[in-house]
Amino acid sequence: MKVNIHLNKRVAVIGAGLTPFRRRLLETPQEIAWEAASKALDEAGLELKDIDCVVIGSAPDAFDGVNLKGEYLSHGSGGIRKPVSRVYVGGATGVMTAIAGWYHVASGLCQKVLAVAEEKMSPDRPHPQAIFRYIWDPILEKPLNPNLIWIFAMEMHRYMATYGIKKEEIALVSVKNKRNAVNNPYAQLGSNITVEDVLKSEVLVWPVQLLDVSPVSDGGAAIVLASEDVARRYTDTPVWVEGVGWTLDNTEWPARDLSYARYVEFAARMAYKMAGIERPNKEIDVAEPYDPFDYKELHHLEALQLAKRGEAPKLLKEGVFDIDGDIPSSPSGGLLGVGNPIAAAGLMKVISIYWQLKGTAGKMQVKRPVHTGVAQAWGDLMQAGTVIVLRN
Amino acid sequence: MSWEKSGKEGSLLRWYDVMEAEKYEYTVGPAGEQFFNGLKQGKIVGSKCSKCGRIFVPARSYCEHCFVKIENYVEVNKDEAYVDSYTIIYNDDEGNKLAQPVFVALIRFLNVEGGLLCYAEGNVKVGAKAKITSFQWPLRVKVD
Ligand SMILES: [Zn+2]
């Protein structure tokens, strides 16, 4: 794979904001976006008038039940009377929002960018899953009336079959992430559960059980990105965006190898190359891989080159990905613990790494000193990979 | 999904489906609750930015200009409602002629940002004073 990208400016994250992730937040989507955006500006020490342009990330309009959600959200995102763009690559949107903010600055076009992601999944009835009725091939797949969990179930099963992985080993992800989320004030579902609890939870679509899945959630997330000269004026602890990568694999998901997330590997290789990282498993200090399902975190840790193919479960069991392990993974609690308002959840992962590298992650702060972190999201028709590498 | 009446529908290989979500349950938000609770008492409730002093109707929880939270709710003077623009609707959504044309007006209030879409009756004119006759949503106004 060859990527020709030319950078003009070095880019830093200088502020971030999150709303609590909850089921049925009272606030409107615009108000959720505003809360995250205004907190990010506060942390950056900037006012809205200082911002050159706004990037908005949201997954399907249909979640919030508002068409053209980018326009709708721009009011609460600080985008009025400014250049605004919206990005949408399904579940990969949250990290793509940060990447889109980054390239506005890296290109030299803007100096200060506000990137906001919002999702309100709770208005939809009977269940937000209904929204995904739209994503299938209308002729080849739709007649079976699939839902997303089916597909994940098939991916999970293939992953287990390829490498001989047991459900007990996968359940440890859910246990770890929900445990980490106990320390996250924004989290919806922090709790101390056991592998037993996961294995005894309701079977939704075999082998996916209730505690293998992240919850439906509402929430907002925002960051402020700035060019190097600006960043140094506003903070003594800028966190640099050292590498970004995004890839689209074959949209025909039945044609892909379900046991391996190649779309994430390509995005990761692009980001690592930009960041000058040659041995990710030695150089990455903390990771936030996308975990809407527990097996997905393992899938993604492997595609991020933080574990060999099929070996993430073994490293997990050894404690490598624990908060005090060699490569803490999802110290925020991830989507399994924090919640999954899709676009906001992806940007939350970037924010988690940013706070870790800034040293302001509070009770979530990993024990060892950290200098380089990676956040990742994945989505669209399950073939978009987005990766961002940050360094302090 | 719609089909042209003169299309080749009958001659195409096709699959039919219905994909929409069944319904949505929206929240009005904390500021929206202030506004709608105000209507129940016959009041128009706006919110006032403590930084720039602008008043927004309907009430909202942040100022888009200053980007700060608004917690100050104020009752707007109903007597200052005026018609900013209006339109007359002759056909329904399906294209059927209405028995009576319907007037819809955008009303605003003096020195207030925002506006409300209402059913209107009377001598509806741009700039005319409007009196709110029903606080049921959507509002109704009468213009003399
Ligand atoms: Zn103001």
Coordinates of C-alpha atoms and ligand atoms in Angstrom, one line a residue:
Chain A
M1 CA 0.0 0.0 0.0
K2 CA 1.3 3.4 -0.9
V3 CA -0.1 6.7 0.4
N4 CA 1.0 10.0 -0.9
I5 CA 0.1 12.6 1.7
H6 CA 1.9 15.9 2.1
L7 CA 1.8 17.8 5.3
N8 CA 2.1 21.5 5.7
K9 CA 1.6 22.1 9.5
R10 CA 2.1 20.0 12.6
V11 CA -1.2 19.7 14.5
A12 CA -1.9 19.4 18.2
V13 CA -5.0 18.6 20.3
I14 CA -5.4 21.4 22.8
G15 CA -8.8 20.8 24.3
A16 CA -11.5 18.2 24.7
G17 CA -15.0 17.9 26.0
L18 CA -17.4 15.0 26.7
T19 CA -21.0 14.8 27.9
P20 CA -22.0 11.9 30.0
F21 CA -22.9 8.9 27.9
R22 CA -26.4 7.8 28.9
R23 CA -29.5 6.2 27.7
R24 CA -32.2 8.9 26.9
L25 CA -30.4 12.1 27.7
L26 CA -33.0 14.8 28.2
E27 CA -31.1 17.3 26.1
T28 CA -31.7 17.7 22.3
P29 CA -29.0 16.6 19.9
Q30 CA -28.0 20.3 19.4
E31 CA -27.7 20.8 23.2
I32 CA -25.6 17.6 23.5
A33 CA -23.3 18.9 20.8
W34 CA -23.1 22.3 22.5
E35 CA -22.2 20.8 25.9
A36 CA -19.3 18.8 24.4
A37 CA -18.1 21.7 22.1
S38 CA -18.2 24.3 24.8
K39 CA -16.3 22.1 27.2
A40 CA -13.6 21.5 24.6
L41 CA -13.3 25.3 24.0
D42 CA -13.0 25.8 27.7
E43 CA -10.2 23.3 28.1
A44 CA -8.4 24.8 25.1
G45 CA -8.8 28.3 26.6
L46 CA -10.4 29.5 23.4
E47 CA -13.7 31.2 22.5
L48 CA -15.9 30.3 19.6
K49 CA -14.8 33.5 17.8
D50 CA -11.3 32.1 17.7
I51 CA -12.3 29.0 15.8
D52 CA -11.7 29.0 12.0
C53 CA -13.8 26.1 11.0
V54 CA -16.0 23.4 12.4
V55 CA -16.1 19.7 11.6
I56 CA -19.1 17.7 12.6
G57 CA -19.3 13.9 12.8
S58 CA -22.5 11.9 13.1
A59 CA -23.5 8.5 12.0
P60 CA -26.9 8.0 10.4
D61 CA -29.3 10.9 10.4
A62 CA -31.9 8.4 11.2
F63 CA -30.7 7.8 14.8
D64 CA -31.6 11.3 15.9
G65 CA -34.6 11.3 13.5
V66 CA -33.4 14.5 11.9
N67 CA -32.5 14.7 8.2
L68 CA -29.2 16.5 7.3
K69 CA -28.0 16.2 10.8
G70 CA -24.8 18.0 10.0
E71 CA -26.7 21.2 9.3
Y72 CA -29.0 20.6 12.2
L73 CA -26.1 20.1 14.6
S74 CA -24.1 23.0 13.3
H75 CA -26.0 25.4 15.5
G76 CA -25.0 23.7 18.7
S77 CA -21.5 22.8 17.4
G78 CA -20.5 26.4 16.9
G79 CA -20.7 26.2 13.2
I80 CA -23.0 29.1 12.5
R81 CA -21.4 31.6 10.1
K82 CA -18.3 29.5 9.8
P83 CA -17.1 26.9 7.2
V84 CA -18.6 23.7 8.4
S85 CA -18.3 20.2 7.0
R86 CA -19.7 16.9 8.2
V87 CA -18.1 13.5 8.0
Y88 CA -19.9 10.2 8.1
V89 CA -18.3 6.8 7.7
G90 CA -20.7 4.9 10.0
G91 CA -19.0 3.6 13.1
A92 CA -15.6 4.9 11.9
T93 CA -17.0 8.5 12.0
G94 CA -15.7 9.5 15.5
V95 CA -12.1 9.1 14.6
M96 CA -12.7 10.4 11.1
T97 CA -14.0 13.6 12.7
A98 CA -10.7 14.1 14.4
I99 CA -8.9 13.2 11.2
A100 CA -11.0 15.7 9.2
G101 CA -10.3 18.4 11.8
W102 CA -6.6 17.4 11.5
Y103 CA -6.4 17.8 7.8
H104 CA -8.0 21.2 7.9
V105 CA -5.0 22.3 10.0
A106 CA -2.3 20.1 8.5
S107 CA -3.1 21.5 5.1
G108 CA -2.5 25.0 6.3
L109 CA -6.1 26.0 5.6
C110 CA -7.1 26.7 9.2
Q111 CA -5.3 27.3 12.5
K112 CA -7.9 26.4 15.0
V113 CA -10.6 23.8 14.3
L114 CA -13.4 22.6 16.5
A115 CA -14.4 18.9 15.8
V116 CA -17.7 17.8 17.3
A117 CA -19.3 14.4 17.2
E118 CA -22.8 13.7 18.5
E119 CA -25.2 10.8 18.5
K120 CA -28.6 10.3 20.1
M121 CA -29.7 6.8 19.6
S122 CA -32.6 6.7 22.0
P123 CA -35.4 8.5 20.1
D124 CA -35.8 5.7 17.6
R125 CA -38.6 3.2 18.1
P126 CA -38.8 0.3 18.4
H127 CA -35.0 0.1 18.6
P128 CA -32.1 2.0 16.8
Q129 CA -31.2 -1.4 15.3
A130 CA -34.1 -0.7 12.9
I131 CA -32.0 2.1 11.3
F132 CA -29.6 -0.5 10.1
R133 CA -32.3 -2.1 7.9
Y134 CA -31.1 0.4 5.3
I135 CA -27.5 -0.8 5.0
W136 CA -27.8 -4.2 3.3
D137 CA -27.7 -5.1 -0.3
P138 CA -31.4 -4.9 -1.2
I139 CA -31.4 -8.1 -3.2
L140 CA -28.7 -10.4 -2.0
E141 CA -29.0 -9.8 1.7
K142 CA -32.1 -8.0 2.6
P143 CA -34.5 -10.9 2.0
L144 CA -33.1 -12.6 5.1
N145 CA -33.9 -9.5 7.1
P146 CA -30.5 -9.4 8.7
N147 CA -29.5 -7.1 11.5
L148 CA -26.1 -6.0 12.5
I149 CA -25.7 -8.4 15.3
W150 CA -26.1 -11.3 12.9
I151 CA -23.1 -10.1 11.0
F152 CA -21.0 -9.6 14.1
A153 CA -22.0 -13.0 15.3
M154 CA -20.7 -14.5 12.0
E155 CA -17.5 -12.5 12.3
M156 CA -17.1 -13.5 15.9
H157 CA -17.7 -17.1 15.0
R158 CA -15.2 -17.0 12.2
Y159 CA -12.6 -15.4 14.4
M160 CA -13.1 -18.1 17.1
A161 CA -13.0 -20.9 14.5
T162 CA -9.9 -19.6 12.7
Y163 CA -7.8 -19.3 15.8
G164 CA -9.5 -21.8 18.2
I165 CA -10.6 -19.0 20.5
K166 CA -13.1 -19.7 23.3
K167 CA -15.9 -17.5 24.4
E168 CA -14.4 -17.4 27.9
E169 CA -11.4 -15.7 26.4
I170 CA -13.4 -13.1 24.5
A171 CA -15.6 -12.4 27.5
L172 CA -12.6 -11.1 29.4
V173 CA -12.7 -8.0 27.2
S174 CA -16.2 -7.1 28.5
V175 CA -15.0 -7.8 32.0
K176 CA -11.9 -5.6 31.6
N177 CA -13.7 -2.7 29.8
K178 CA -16.7 -2.5 32.2
R179 CA -14.2 -2.6 35.1
N180 CA -12.2 0.3 33.6
A181 CA -15.4 2.2 33.1
V182 CA -16.0 2.3 36.8
N183 CA -13.3 4.9 36.9
N184 CA -14.8 7.0 34.1
P185 CA -17.2 9.7 35.2
Y186 CA -18.8 9.9 31.7
A187 CA -19.5 6.1 31.5
Q188 CA -22.9 4.6 31.3
L189 CA -22.1 1.0 32.1
G190 CA -19.2 0.7 34.4
S191 CA -19.4 -2.4 36.6
N192 CA -17.5 -5.3 38.0
I193 CA -18.7 -8.4 36.2
T194 CA -17.2 -11.8 35.7
V195 CA -16.7 -14.1 32.8
E196 CA -19.5 -16.2 34.2
D197 CA -21.9 -13.2 34.0
V198 CA -21.1 -12.7 30.4
L199 CA -21.5 -16.4 29.6
K200 CA -24.8 -16.6 31.5
S201 CA -26.2 -13.4 29.9
E202 CA -29.0 -13.7 27.3
V203 CA -28.0 -15.1 23.9
L204 CA -29.0 -12.6 21.3
V205 CA -27.6 -14.0 18.1
W206 CA -25.3 -17.0 18.8
P207 CA -22.5 -16.6 19.8
V208 CA -23.2 -13.0 20.7
Q209 CA -24.7 -12.6 24.2
L210 CA -26.1 -9.5 25.9
L211 CA -22.9 -8.7 27.8
D212 CA -20.7 -9.1 24.7
V213 CA -22.4 -5.9 23.3
S214 CA -22.1 -2.2 24.0
P215 CA -25.3 -0.5 25.1
V216 CA -27.5 2.0 23.2
S217 CA -26.5 5.4 24.3
D218 CA -26.7 9.2 23.8
G219 CA -23.7 11.5 24.0
G220 CA -21.5 14.1 22.5
A221 CA -17.7 14.6 22.2
A222 CA -15.5 17.4 20.9
I223 CA -11.9 18.4 20.5
V224 CA -10.0 21.5 19.5
L225 CA -7.1 21.1 17.1
A226 CA -4.5 23.8 16.4
S227 CA -1.5 24.4 14.4
E228 CA 1.9 24.1 16.2
D229 CA 2.5 27.9 16.7
V230 CA -1.0 28.4 18.0
A231 CA -0.9 25.3 20.2
R232 CA 2.3 26.5 21.9
R233 CA 0.6 29.9 22.7
Y234 CA -2.3 28.2 24.4
T235 CA -0.8 25.3 26.2
D236 CA 2.4 23.9 27.7
T237 CA 1.2 20.4 27.2
P238 CA 0.1 20.0 23.6
V239 CA -0.6 16.5 22.5
W240 CA 0.5 16.1 18.9
V241 CA -1.4 14.3 16.2
E242 CA 1.6 12.3 14.8
G243 CA -0.2 10.1 12.3
V244 CA -3.6 9.4 10.8
G245 CA -4.9 6.7 8.6
W246 CA -8.2 5.8 7.0
T247 CA -9.1 3.1 4.6
L248 CA -12.1 1.6 2.9
D249 CA -12.0 -2.1 2.2
N250 CA -14.3 -4.1 0.0
T251 CA -17.8 -3.0 0.7
E252 CA -19.0 -6.5 -0.1
W253 CA -18.7 -7.9 3.4
P254 CA -19.3 -11.6 2.5
A255 CA -16.3 -11.3 0.2
R256 CA -14.0 -10.4 3.1
D257 CA -11.9 -12.5 5.5
L258 CA -14.1 -12.2 8.6
S259 CA -11.4 -13.3 10.9
Y260 CA -9.1 -10.3 10.3
A261 CA -9.8 -6.6 10.1
R262 CA -7.7 -5.7 7.0
Y263 CA -9.4 -2.2 6.8
V264 CA -7.9 -1.4 10.2
E265 CA -4.5 -2.8 9.3
F266 CA -4.2 -0.6 6.3
A267 CA -5.4 2.5 8.2
A268 CA -2.9 1.7 11.0
R269 CA 0.0 1.2 8.6
M270 CA -0.7 4.6 7.1
A271 CA -0.9 6.2 10.5
Y272 CA 2.2 4.4 11.8
K273 CA 4.2 5.3 8.7
M274 CA 3.3 9.0 9.2
A275 CA 4.3 8.8 12.9
G276 CA 7.5 7.0 12.2
I277 CA 6.4 3.9 14.1
E278 CA 8.1 0.7 13.1
R279 CA 7.3 -1.7 15.9
P280 CA 3.8 -0.7 17.1
N281 CA 3.7 -3.3 19.9
K282 CA 6.9 -1.8 21.4
E283 CA 6.2 1.8 20.7
I284 CA 2.5 2.2 21.5
D285 CA 2.0 2.9 25.2
V286 CA -1.8 3.0 25.4
A287 CA -4.5 2.0 22.9
E288 CA -8.2 2.7 22.5
P289 CA -9.4 0.1 19.9
Y290 CA -13.0 0.2 18.8
D291 CA -15.0 -2.3 20.9
P292 CA -18.8 -2.2 20.2
F293 CA -18.5 -6.0 20.7
D294 CA -15.9 -7.6 23.0
Y295 CA -14.4 -9.8 20.2
K296 CA -14.0 -6.6 18.1
E297 CA -11.4 -5.2 20.5
L298 CA -9.3 -8.3 20.0
H299 CA -9.9 -8.2 16.3
H300 CA -8.7 -4.6 16.2
L301 CA -5.7 -5.0 18.6
E302 CA -4.5 -7.6 16.0
A303 CA -5.1 -5.3 13.0
L304 CA -3.4 -2.5 14.9
Q305 CA -0.4 -4.8 15.0
L306 CA -0.4 -4.8 18.8
A307 CA -0.8 -8.5 18.8
K308 CA -0.1 -11.2 16.2
R309 CA -3.1 -12.7 14.4
G310 CA -5.1 -14.8 16.8
E311 CA -2.9 -14.0 19.8
A312 CA -4.8 -11.0 21.3
P313 CA -6.8 -13.3 23.6
K314 CA -3.6 -14.9 25.0
L315 CA -2.1 -11.5 25.7
L316 CA -5.3 -10.3 27.2
K317 CA -5.3 -13.3 29.6
E318 CA -1.7 -12.5 30.5
G319 CA -2.8 -9.0 31.5
V320 CA -0.9 -7.1 28.7
F321 CA -4.0 -5.0 28.0
D322 CA -5.0 -4.3 31.6
I323 CA -4.8 -0.8 32.9
D324 CA -1.5 -1.7 34.6
G325 CA -0.3 -3.9 31.7
D326 CA 2.3 -3.3 29.0
I327 CA -0.2 -1.9 26.5
P328 CA -3.3 -0.8 28.4
S329 CA -6.3 -1.1 26.1
S330 CA -9.5 0.9 26.5
P331 CA -8.5 2.4 29.8
S332 CA -11.6 4.6 29.4
G333 CA -13.8 1.5 29.5
G334 CA -14.4 1.6 25.8
L335 CA -17.8 1.4 24.2
L336 CA -18.6 -1.7 26.2
G337 CA -18.2 0.3 29.4
V338 CA -18.8 4.0 28.5
G339 CA -21.6 3.4 25.9
N340 CA -21.9 3.6 22.2
P341 CA -23.4 6.8 20.8
I342 CA -21.6 5.9 17.6
A343 CA -19.8 9.0 16.3
A344 CA -19.4 10.4 19.8
A345 CA -18.0 7.0 21.0
G346 CA -15.3 7.1 18.4
L347 CA -14.2 10.6 19.3
M348 CA -14.4 9.7 22.9
K349 CA -11.6 7.1 22.2
V350 CA -9.4 9.9 20.7
I351 CA -10.2 12.1 23.8
S352 CA -9.3 9.2 26.1
I353 CA -5.9 8.9 24.5
Y354 CA -5.4 12.7 24.5
W355 CA -6.2 12.9 28.3
Q356 CA -3.9 9.9 29.0
L357 CA -1.0 11.7 27.2
K358 CA -1.8 15.0 28.8
G359 CA -1.8 13.2 32.2
T360 CA -5.3 14.4 33.1
A361 CA -7.2 11.2 32.8
G362 CA -7.8 11.2 36.6
K363 CA -8.8 7.8 37.9
M364 CA -8.6 6.4 34.4
Q365 CA -4.9 7.3 34.1
V366 CA -2.8 4.3 33.3
K367 CA -0.1 3.5 35.8
R368 CA 3.0 3.6 33.6
P369 CA 4.2 6.8 32.0
V370 CA 2.8 7.1 28.5
H371 CA 4.1 9.0 25.4
T372 CA 2.4 7.4 22.4
G373 CA -1.2 6.3 22.0
V374 CA -3.4 5.1 19.3
A375 CA -7.2 5.4 18.9
Q376 CA -9.2 3.6 16.3
A377 CA -12.7 3.2 15.0
W378 CA -14.4 1.1 12.4
G379 CA -17.7 1.1 10.6
D380 CA -19.6 2.0 7.5
L381 CA -20.7 -1.3 6.0
M382 CA -18.2 -2.7 8.4
Q383 CA -15.3 -1.9 6.1
A384 CA -14.1 1.6 7.0
G385 CA -11.0 1.8 9.3
T386 CA -9.9 5.0 10.9
V387 CA -6.7 5.3 13.1
I388 CA -5.0 8.2 14.8
V389 CA -1.7 8.2 16.6
L390 CA -1.1 10.9 19.3
R391 CA 2.1 11.7 21.1
N392 CA 3.0 14.1 24.0
Chain B
M1 CA -40.0 5.2 -2.4
S2 CA -42.1 6.6 -5.3
W3 CA -42.6 5.5 -8.8
E4 CA -43.4 7.5 -11.9
K5 CA -46.9 6.6 -12.9
S6 CA -45.7 6.1 -16.5
G7 CA -42.6 4.1 -15.5
K8 CA -41.7 0.5 -16.4
E9 CA -42.6 -0.8 -13.0
G10 CA -44.4 -3.8 -14.2
S11 CA -41.6 -4.9 -16.6
L12 CA -38.7 -4.7 -14.1
L13 CA -37.3 -7.5 -11.9
R14 CA -37.9 -6.0 -8.5
W15 CA -38.1 -6.5 -4.8
Y16 CA -40.4 -4.5 -2.6
D17 CA -39.6 -3.5 1.0
V18 CA -40.4 -1.1 3.7
M19 CA -37.4 0.1 5.7
E20 CA -38.4 3.0 7.9
A21 CA -38.1 3.1 11.6
E22 CA -41.6 2.9 13.1
K23 CA -41.5 6.1 15.1
Y24 CA -39.4 8.5 17.1
E25 CA -39.8 9.8 20.5
Y26 CA -38.1 13.2 20.6
T27 CA -37.2 15.2 23.7
V28 CA -37.7 19.0 23.8
G29 CA -34.7 19.5 26.1
P30 CA -34.5 21.5 29.3
A31 CA -35.1 24.8 27.7
G32 CA -37.8 23.4 25.5
E33 CA -39.6 22.3 28.6
Q34 CA -39.5 25.8 30.0
F35 CA -41.0 27.1 26.7
F36 CA -43.8 24.4 26.4
N37 CA -44.7 24.7 30.1
G38 CA -45.0 28.4 29.6
L39 CA -47.4 27.9 26.7
K40 CA -49.7 25.9 29.1
Q41 CA -50.0 29.1 31.2
G42 CA -50.5 31.3 28.2
K43 CA -46.9 32.7 28.3
I44 CA -44.2 33.0 25.7
V45 CA -41.0 32.0 27.5
G46 CA -37.7 32.9 26.0
S47 CA -34.2 32.6 27.4
K48 CA -31.8 35.5 27.9
C49 CA -28.0 35.3 27.4
S50 CA -26.2 36.7 30.4
K51 CA -23.3 37.7 28.2
C52 CA -24.8 39.4 25.2
G53 CA -28.3 40.1 26.5
R54 CA -30.0 38.5 23.5
I55 CA -33.3 36.9 24.1
F56 CA -34.2 33.7 22.2
V57 CA -37.7 32.4 21.4
P58 CA -38.3 29.6 21.8
A59 CA -36.2 29.4 24.9
R60 CA -32.9 27.5 24.3
S61 CA -30.2 26.4 26.7
Y62 CA -27.2 28.1 25.0
C63 CA -26.3 31.2 23.1
E64 CA -25.1 30.5 19.6
H65 CA -23.2 33.8 19.6
C66 CA -21.4 33.6 22.9
F67 CA -21.5 29.8 23.2
V68 CA -22.4 30.0 26.9
K69 CA -25.1 28.3 28.8
I70 CA -28.3 30.2 29.3
E71 CA -30.2 29.7 32.6
N72 CA -32.1 32.9 32.6
Y73 CA -35.7 32.4 31.4
V74 CA -37.8 35.5 30.7
E75 CA -41.4 36.0 29.7
V76 CA -41.6 37.8 26.4
N77 CA -44.3 40.5 25.8
K78 CA -47.0 38.8 23.8
D79 CA -48.4 42.1 22.7
E80 CA -45.2 42.7 20.6
A81 CA -45.9 39.7 18.3
Y82 CA -45.8 40.7 14.6
V83 CA -46.0 38.9 11.3
D84 CA -42.6 38.6 9.7
S85 CA -43.9 36.7 6.7
Y86 CA -46.8 34.4 5.8
T87 CA -48.0 32.1 3.2
I88 CA -51.4 30.8 2.0
I89 CA -51.8 27.1 1.4
Y90 CA -54.3 25.9 -1.2
N91 CA -53.5 22.2 -1.6
D92 CA -52.8 19.5 1.0
D93 CA -49.8 17.2 0.9
E94 CA -51.4 14.9 -1.6
G95 CA -52.2 17.7 -3.9
N96 CA -55.9 17.9 -3.2
K97 CA -57.6 21.3 -3.2
L98 CA -58.4 22.5 0.3
A99 CA -62.0 23.6 1.0
Q100 CA -60.6 26.7 2.7
P101 CA -57.1 28.1 2.1
V102 CA -54.9 27.9 5.3
F103 CA -52.8 30.9 6.4
V104 CA -49.4 30.1 8.0
A105 CA -47.5 32.9 9.5
L106 CA -44.0 33.3 10.9
I107 CA -44.4 35.5 13.9
R108 CA -41.6 37.3 15.8
F109 CA -41.4 39.5 18.8
L110 CA -39.7 42.9 19.1
N111 CA -36.0 42.7 20.0
V112 CA -36.1 38.9 20.2
E113 CA -34.1 36.4 18.2
G114 CA -36.1 33.5 16.7
G115 CA -39.6 33.1 15.5
L116 CA -42.6 30.8 15.6
L117 CA -44.6 29.2 12.8
C118 CA -48.4 29.6 13.5
Y119 CA -51.7 29.1 11.9
A120 CA -53.1 32.6 11.2
E121 CA -56.4 34.2 10.5
G122 CA -57.8 37.6 9.9
N123 CA -56.2 40.4 7.8
V124 CA -52.8 38.7 7.7
K125 CA -50.1 41.2 6.5
V126 CA -46.4 41.4 6.7
G127 CA -45.5 43.6 9.7
A128 CA -49.0 43.5 11.2
K129 CA -49.5 42.9 14.9
A130 CA -50.5 39.4 15.8
K131 CA -52.6 38.3 18.8
I132 CA -52.1 34.7 20.0
T133 CA -55.5 33.2 20.3
S134 CA -54.6 29.6 21.1
F135 CA -51.6 28.4 23.0
Q136 CA -52.1 24.8 22.0
W137 CA -49.2 23.8 19.8
P138 CA -49.0 24.8 16.9
L139 CA -50.1 28.2 18.0
R140 CA -52.9 30.2 16.3
V141 CA -52.8 33.9 15.8
K142 CA -55.3 36.5 14.8
V143 CA -54.3 39.6 12.8
D144 CA -56.6 42.6 12.8
Ligands
ZN1 ZN -24.9 35.6 24.0

